Amino acid sequence: MTRTPNILIVDDHREIRDALKRYLERNGFRASAVDSTKGMDKAMAESRFDLVVLDIMMPGEDGLSACRRLRIESDVAVLMLTALGEDTDRIVGLELGADDYLAKPFNPREVVARIKAILRRTERPPVALGGQYGGKRLSFDRWTLDVDRRVLIGSDKAQVELTTSDYQLLIAFLERPRMVLSRDRLLDLTSGRTASLFDRAIDNQVSRLRRKIERNAASPELIATVRGGGYCFMADVTESA
């Protein structure tokens, strides 16, 4: 990223959040720390953050509930922290939209590595040529993708910028309309890696893309979920100069 990423730490343990804040700042990040989701809401109303490090177990509203709200209200990336050993809690966090999770106690170097990996997936790309579609526009439903600018233009002329992961996922769908693509296949197409046991990266990316292109993300018409199969892009795609 060309600017310094801004990280918000939400954890009710003062020693953990203060130590992590100092470590992130020493490693080139801007960082703020709060002790509750109320503090998180206030901080996010006042500043723009690239990623939230969110503890699950907190008094008042817990991290899972906060993550659910964030996915409805924001595109901010989320790294969940949990002291729980049960895999179920980690899976729930990922299914609610967290980008990754890390169990306590953790090595701060691993936190930095996870944050950098998440930001690489979600950062907004610079203007660049679009590979085989350089200079082209791809149209579907009520949208036109300006490939060079990586911007979606609606039929009402409204423009929607795409993050790197949005763009890669959309291109994967537009190149293969009406084909059922498994999660493993989509992960390979978009990031060149295979899925791990608890990997929900593609599901989270699909949810984010749906919020940008569907009329109703809760009842998607363009990106259909195929039970036991993955996802299928249901619209016809046309190419123009």
Short mmCIF file of C-alpha atoms in Angstrom, two decimals:
data_model
loop_
_atom_site.label_atom_id
_atom_site.label_comp_id
_atom_site.label_asym_id
_atom_site.label_seq_id
_atom_site.Cartn_x
_atom_site.Cartn_y
_atom_site.Cartn_z
CA MET A 1 0.00 0.00 0.00
CA THR A 2 1.30 3.47 -0.80
CA ARG A 3 0.02 5.04 2.43
CA THR A 4 0.59 3.79 5.96
CA PRO A 5 -2.13 1.28 6.91
CA ASN A 6 -4.27 2.28 9.87
CA ILE A 7 -5.11 -0.52 12.32
CA LEU A 8 -7.70 -0.54 15.12
CA ILE A 9 -7.19 -2.96 18.02
CA VAL A 10 -10.30 -3.90 20.02
CA ASP A 11 -9.45 -5.90 23.16
CA ASP A 12 -10.51 -5.51 26.79
CA HIS A 13 -7.10 -6.68 28.07
CA ARG A 14 -5.04 -3.52 28.46
CA GLU A 15 -1.66 -5.27 28.42
CA ILE A 16 -2.44 -7.07 25.17
CA ARG A 17 -3.85 -4.11 23.26
CA ASP A 18 -1.17 -1.68 24.42
CA ALA A 19 1.68 -4.09 23.65
CA LEU A 20 0.22 -4.91 20.23
CA LYS A 21 -0.28 -1.21 19.45
CA ARG A 22 3.37 -0.47 20.23
CA TYR A 23 4.55 -3.44 18.16
CA LEU A 24 2.48 -2.44 15.15
CA GLU A 25 3.76 1.12 15.32
CA ARG A 26 7.35 -0.13 15.47
CA ASN A 27 6.64 -2.14 12.32
CA GLY A 28 5.41 0.74 10.21
CA PHE A 29 1.67 0.83 10.93
CA ARG A 30 -0.54 3.50 12.39
CA ALA A 31 -2.48 1.97 15.28
CA SER A 32 -5.22 2.85 17.75
CA ALA A 33 -6.49 0.71 20.63
CA VAL A 34 -9.85 0.59 22.42
CA ASP A 35 -11.27 -1.69 25.10
CA SER A 36 -14.79 -2.34 23.79
CA THR A 37 -17.02 -2.36 20.74
CA LYS A 38 -18.46 0.97 21.91
CA GLY A 39 -14.95 2.36 21.64
CA MET A 40 -14.63 0.69 18.24
CA ASP A 41 -17.80 2.38 16.96
CA LYS A 42 -16.60 5.77 18.19
CA ALA A 43 -13.13 5.34 16.66
CA MET A 44 -14.54 4.22 13.31
CA ALA A 45 -16.90 7.18 13.22
CA GLU A 46 -13.92 9.51 13.63
CA SER A 47 -11.26 7.80 11.46
CA ARG A 48 -10.85 5.47 8.50
CA PHE A 49 -9.25 2.13 9.35
CA ASP A 50 -7.89 -0.50 6.96
CA LEU A 51 -8.21 -3.41 9.39
CA VAL A 52 -9.71 -4.17 12.80
CA VAL A 53 -8.00 -6.63 15.16
CA LEU A 54 -11.05 -7.84 17.09
CA ASP A 55 -11.07 -9.97 20.24
CA ILE A 56 -13.94 -12.44 20.54
CA MET A 57 -14.31 -12.61 24.33
CA MET A 58 -15.19 -9.17 25.68
CA PRO A 59 -17.73 -7.88 28.23
CA GLY A 60 -20.81 -6.32 26.73
CA GLU A 61 -21.07 -6.93 23.00
CA ASP A 62 -18.68 -9.72 22.02
CA GLY A 63 -16.43 -9.83 18.98
CA LEU A 64 -18.65 -12.18 17.01
CA SER A 65 -21.62 -9.84 17.25
CA ALA A 66 -19.38 -6.88 16.38
CA CYS A 67 -17.98 -8.74 13.37
CA ARG A 68 -21.51 -9.41 12.13
CA ARG A 69 -22.28 -5.69 12.35
CA LEU A 70 -19.07 -4.69 10.63
CA ARG A 71 -19.82 -6.91 7.67
CA ILE A 72 -23.20 -5.21 7.25
CA GLU A 73 -21.97 -1.66 7.79
CA SER A 74 -18.42 -1.66 6.39
CA ASP A 75 -15.85 -3.27 4.09
CA VAL A 76 -13.09 -2.96 6.70
CA ALA A 77 -10.94 -6.08 7.01
CA VAL A 78 -11.20 -8.06 10.26
CA LEU A 79 -8.64 -10.24 12.06
CA MET A 80 -10.28 -12.12 14.94
CA LEU A 81 -8.39 -12.90 18.14
CA THR A 82 -9.62 -15.76 20.31
CA ALA A 83 -8.47 -17.44 23.48
CA LEU A 84 -10.88 -20.27 22.82
CA GLY A 85 -9.56 -23.64 21.76
CA GLU A 86 -12.74 -24.80 20.05
CA ASP A 87 -12.52 -24.83 16.26
CA THR A 88 -16.25 -24.08 16.13
CA ASP A 89 -15.73 -20.56 17.46
CA ARG A 90 -13.10 -19.88 14.83
CA ILE A 91 -15.35 -21.20 12.07
CA VAL A 92 -18.26 -19.04 13.27
CA GLY A 93 -16.05 -15.96 13.15
CA LEU A 94 -14.97 -16.71 9.61
CA GLU A 95 -18.52 -17.46 8.51
CA LEU A 96 -19.61 -14.10 9.93
CA GLY A 97 -17.11 -12.39 7.64
CA ALA A 98 -13.76 -12.25 9.44
CA ASP A 99 -10.82 -12.37 7.03
CA ASP A 100 -8.63 -14.47 9.31
CA TYR A 101 -8.29 -15.57 12.92
CA LEU A 102 -5.45 -15.99 15.40
CA ALA A 103 -5.54 -17.83 18.72
CA LYS A 104 -4.16 -16.37 21.94
CA PRO A 105 -1.44 -16.43 23.11
CA PHE A 106 0.06 -15.24 19.82
CA ASN A 107 3.43 -14.15 18.52
CA PRO A 108 3.19 -10.46 17.54
CA ARG A 109 5.32 -11.21 14.47
CA GLU A 110 2.57 -13.55 13.28
CA VAL A 111 -0.04 -10.83 13.84
CA VAL A 112 1.97 -8.52 11.58
CA ALA A 113 2.32 -11.27 8.96
CA ARG A 114 -1.44 -11.98 9.02
CA ILE A 115 -2.30 -8.28 8.78
CA LYS A 116 0.01 -7.79 5.80
CA ALA A 117 -1.48 -10.84 4.04
CA ILE A 118 -5.04 -9.58 4.59
CA LEU A 119 -4.18 -6.08 3.38
CA ARG A 120 -2.57 -7.47 0.23
CA ARG A 121 -5.87 -9.18 -0.57
CA THR A 122 -8.05 -6.18 0.18
CA GLU A 123 -6.04 -3.10 -0.83
CA ARG A 124 -7.24 -0.92 -3.69
CA PRO A 125 -5.00 -1.38 -6.74
CA PRO A 126 -3.31 1.42 -8.65
CA VAL A 127 -4.57 2.18 -12.15
CA ALA A 128 -3.06 -0.52 -14.36
CA LEU A 129 -3.61 -2.36 -17.60
CA GLY A 130 -6.01 -5.26 -17.38
CA GLY A 131 -4.00 -8.08 -18.95
CA GLN A 132 -5.81 -9.72 -21.86
CA TYR A 133 -8.70 -7.26 -21.37
CA GLY A 134 -6.54 -4.12 -21.46
CA GLY A 135 -8.54 -1.30 -23.05
CA LYS A 136 -11.75 -3.35 -22.90
CA ARG A 137 -15.05 -3.09 -21.09
CA LEU A 138 -17.00 -6.10 -19.85
CA SER A 139 -20.74 -5.65 -19.45
CA PHE A 140 -23.23 -7.74 -17.47
CA ASP A 141 -26.69 -7.10 -16.04
CA ARG A 142 -26.74 -3.34 -15.28
CA TRP A 143 -22.95 -3.04 -14.85
CA THR A 144 -19.94 -2.31 -17.05
CA LEU A 145 -16.43 -3.10 -15.79
CA ASP A 146 -13.79 -0.63 -16.98
CA VAL A 147 -10.90 -3.09 -16.92
CA ASP A 148 -8.04 -0.60 -17.09
CA ARG A 149 -9.41 1.50 -14.22
CA ARG A 150 -10.87 -1.47 -12.32
CA VAL A 151 -14.05 0.48 -11.75
CA LEU A 152 -17.64 -0.70 -12.09
CA ILE A 153 -20.00 1.72 -13.84
CA GLY A 154 -23.71 1.27 -13.25
CA SER A 155 -26.51 1.94 -15.69
CA ASP A 156 -27.16 5.09 -13.63
CA LYS A 157 -23.50 6.15 -14.26
CA ALA A 158 -22.62 5.62 -10.59
CA GLN A 159 -19.08 4.28 -10.16
CA VAL A 160 -17.89 1.64 -7.69
CA GLU A 161 -14.18 1.13 -7.05
CA LEU A 162 -12.94 -2.43 -6.63
CA THR A 163 -10.28 -3.73 -4.29
CA THR A 164 -7.70 -6.14 -5.68
CA SER A 165 -9.62 -9.14 -4.34
CA ASP A 166 -12.95 -7.77 -5.69
CA TYR A 167 -11.43 -7.33 -9.14
CA GLN A 168 -9.74 -10.74 -9.25
CA LEU A 169 -12.89 -12.51 -8.14
CA LEU A 170 -15.13 -10.62 -10.56
CA ILE A 171 -12.77 -11.33 -13.47
CA ALA A 172 -12.77 -15.03 -12.54
CA PHE A 173 -16.58 -15.02 -12.77
CA LEU A 174 -16.79 -12.88 -15.93
CA GLU A 175 -14.38 -15.19 -17.76
CA ARG A 176 -16.53 -18.22 -16.84
CA PRO A 177 -20.22 -17.21 -16.87
CA ARG A 178 -22.72 -19.95 -16.00
CA MET A 179 -19.92 -22.32 -14.95
CA VAL A 180 -19.97 -23.83 -11.46
CA LEU A 181 -16.70 -22.92 -9.76
CA SER A 182 -15.70 -24.66 -6.54
CA ARG A 183 -14.24 -22.70 -3.66
CA ASP A 184 -10.88 -24.36 -4.24
CA ARG A 185 -10.96 -23.36 -7.90
CA LEU A 186 -11.88 -19.77 -7.11
CA LEU A 187 -9.17 -19.55 -4.47
CA ASP A 188 -6.64 -20.86 -6.96
CA LEU A 189 -7.81 -18.38 -9.64
CA THR A 190 -7.76 -15.37 -7.34
CA SER A 191 -4.78 -15.96 -5.06
CA GLY A 192 -2.92 -18.99 -6.41
CA ARG A 193 -3.32 -21.10 -3.31
CA THR A 194 -5.43 -24.01 -2.11
CA ALA A 195 -7.93 -23.87 0.71
CA SER A 196 -7.12 -24.94 4.25
CA LEU A 197 -9.58 -26.67 6.56
CA PHE A 198 -11.04 -23.45 7.96
CA ASP A 199 -10.50 -21.22 4.93
CA ARG A 200 -13.51 -18.96 4.35
CA ALA A 201 -11.62 -16.35 2.29
CA ILE A 202 -13.65 -16.97 -0.88
CA ASP A 203 -16.98 -16.93 0.97
CA ASN A 204 -16.07 -13.59 2.52
CA GLN A 205 -14.93 -12.17 -0.83
CA VAL A 206 -18.13 -13.35 -2.53
CA SER A 207 -20.20 -11.67 0.20
CA ARG A 208 -18.34 -8.40 -0.31
CA LEU A 209 -18.68 -8.54 -4.07
CA ARG A 210 -22.38 -9.31 -3.77
CA ARG A 211 -22.88 -6.18 -1.68
CA LYS A 212 -21.41 -4.17 -4.53
CA ILE A 213 -23.15 -5.70 -7.55
CA GLU A 214 -26.39 -7.34 -6.41
CA ARG A 215 -29.68 -5.49 -6.12
CA ASN A 216 -30.21 -7.39 -2.88
CA ALA A 217 -27.15 -9.11 -1.44
CA ALA A 218 -29.36 -11.18 0.86
CA SER A 219 -31.11 -12.65 -2.19
CA PRO A 220 -28.40 -12.76 -4.88
CA GLU A 221 -29.30 -13.15 -8.54
CA LEU A 222 -25.89 -12.69 -10.19
CA ILE A 223 -23.65 -14.89 -8.04
CA ALA A 224 -25.56 -18.03 -7.12
CA THR A 225 -24.49 -20.43 -4.39
CA VAL A 226 -24.42 -24.02 -5.64
CA ARG A 227 -24.97 -26.44 -2.78
CA GLY A 228 -21.99 -28.76 -2.54
CA GLY A 229 -20.45 -27.14 -5.59
CA GLY A 230 -19.39 -23.56 -4.96
CA TYR A 231 -20.61 -20.54 -6.92
CA CYS A 232 -21.94 -19.77 -10.38
CA PHE A 233 -22.13 -16.42 -12.21
CA MET A 234 -25.60 -16.30 -13.72
CA ALA A 235 -25.44 -13.31 -16.09
CA ASP A 236 -24.37 -13.10 -19.73
CA VAL A 237 -21.17 -11.16 -20.34
CA THR A 238 -20.34 -9.01 -23.39
CA GLU A 239 -17.03 -7.42 -24.32
CA SER A 240 -16.53 -4.05 -25.99
CA ALA A 241 -13.68 -1.66 -26.73
#
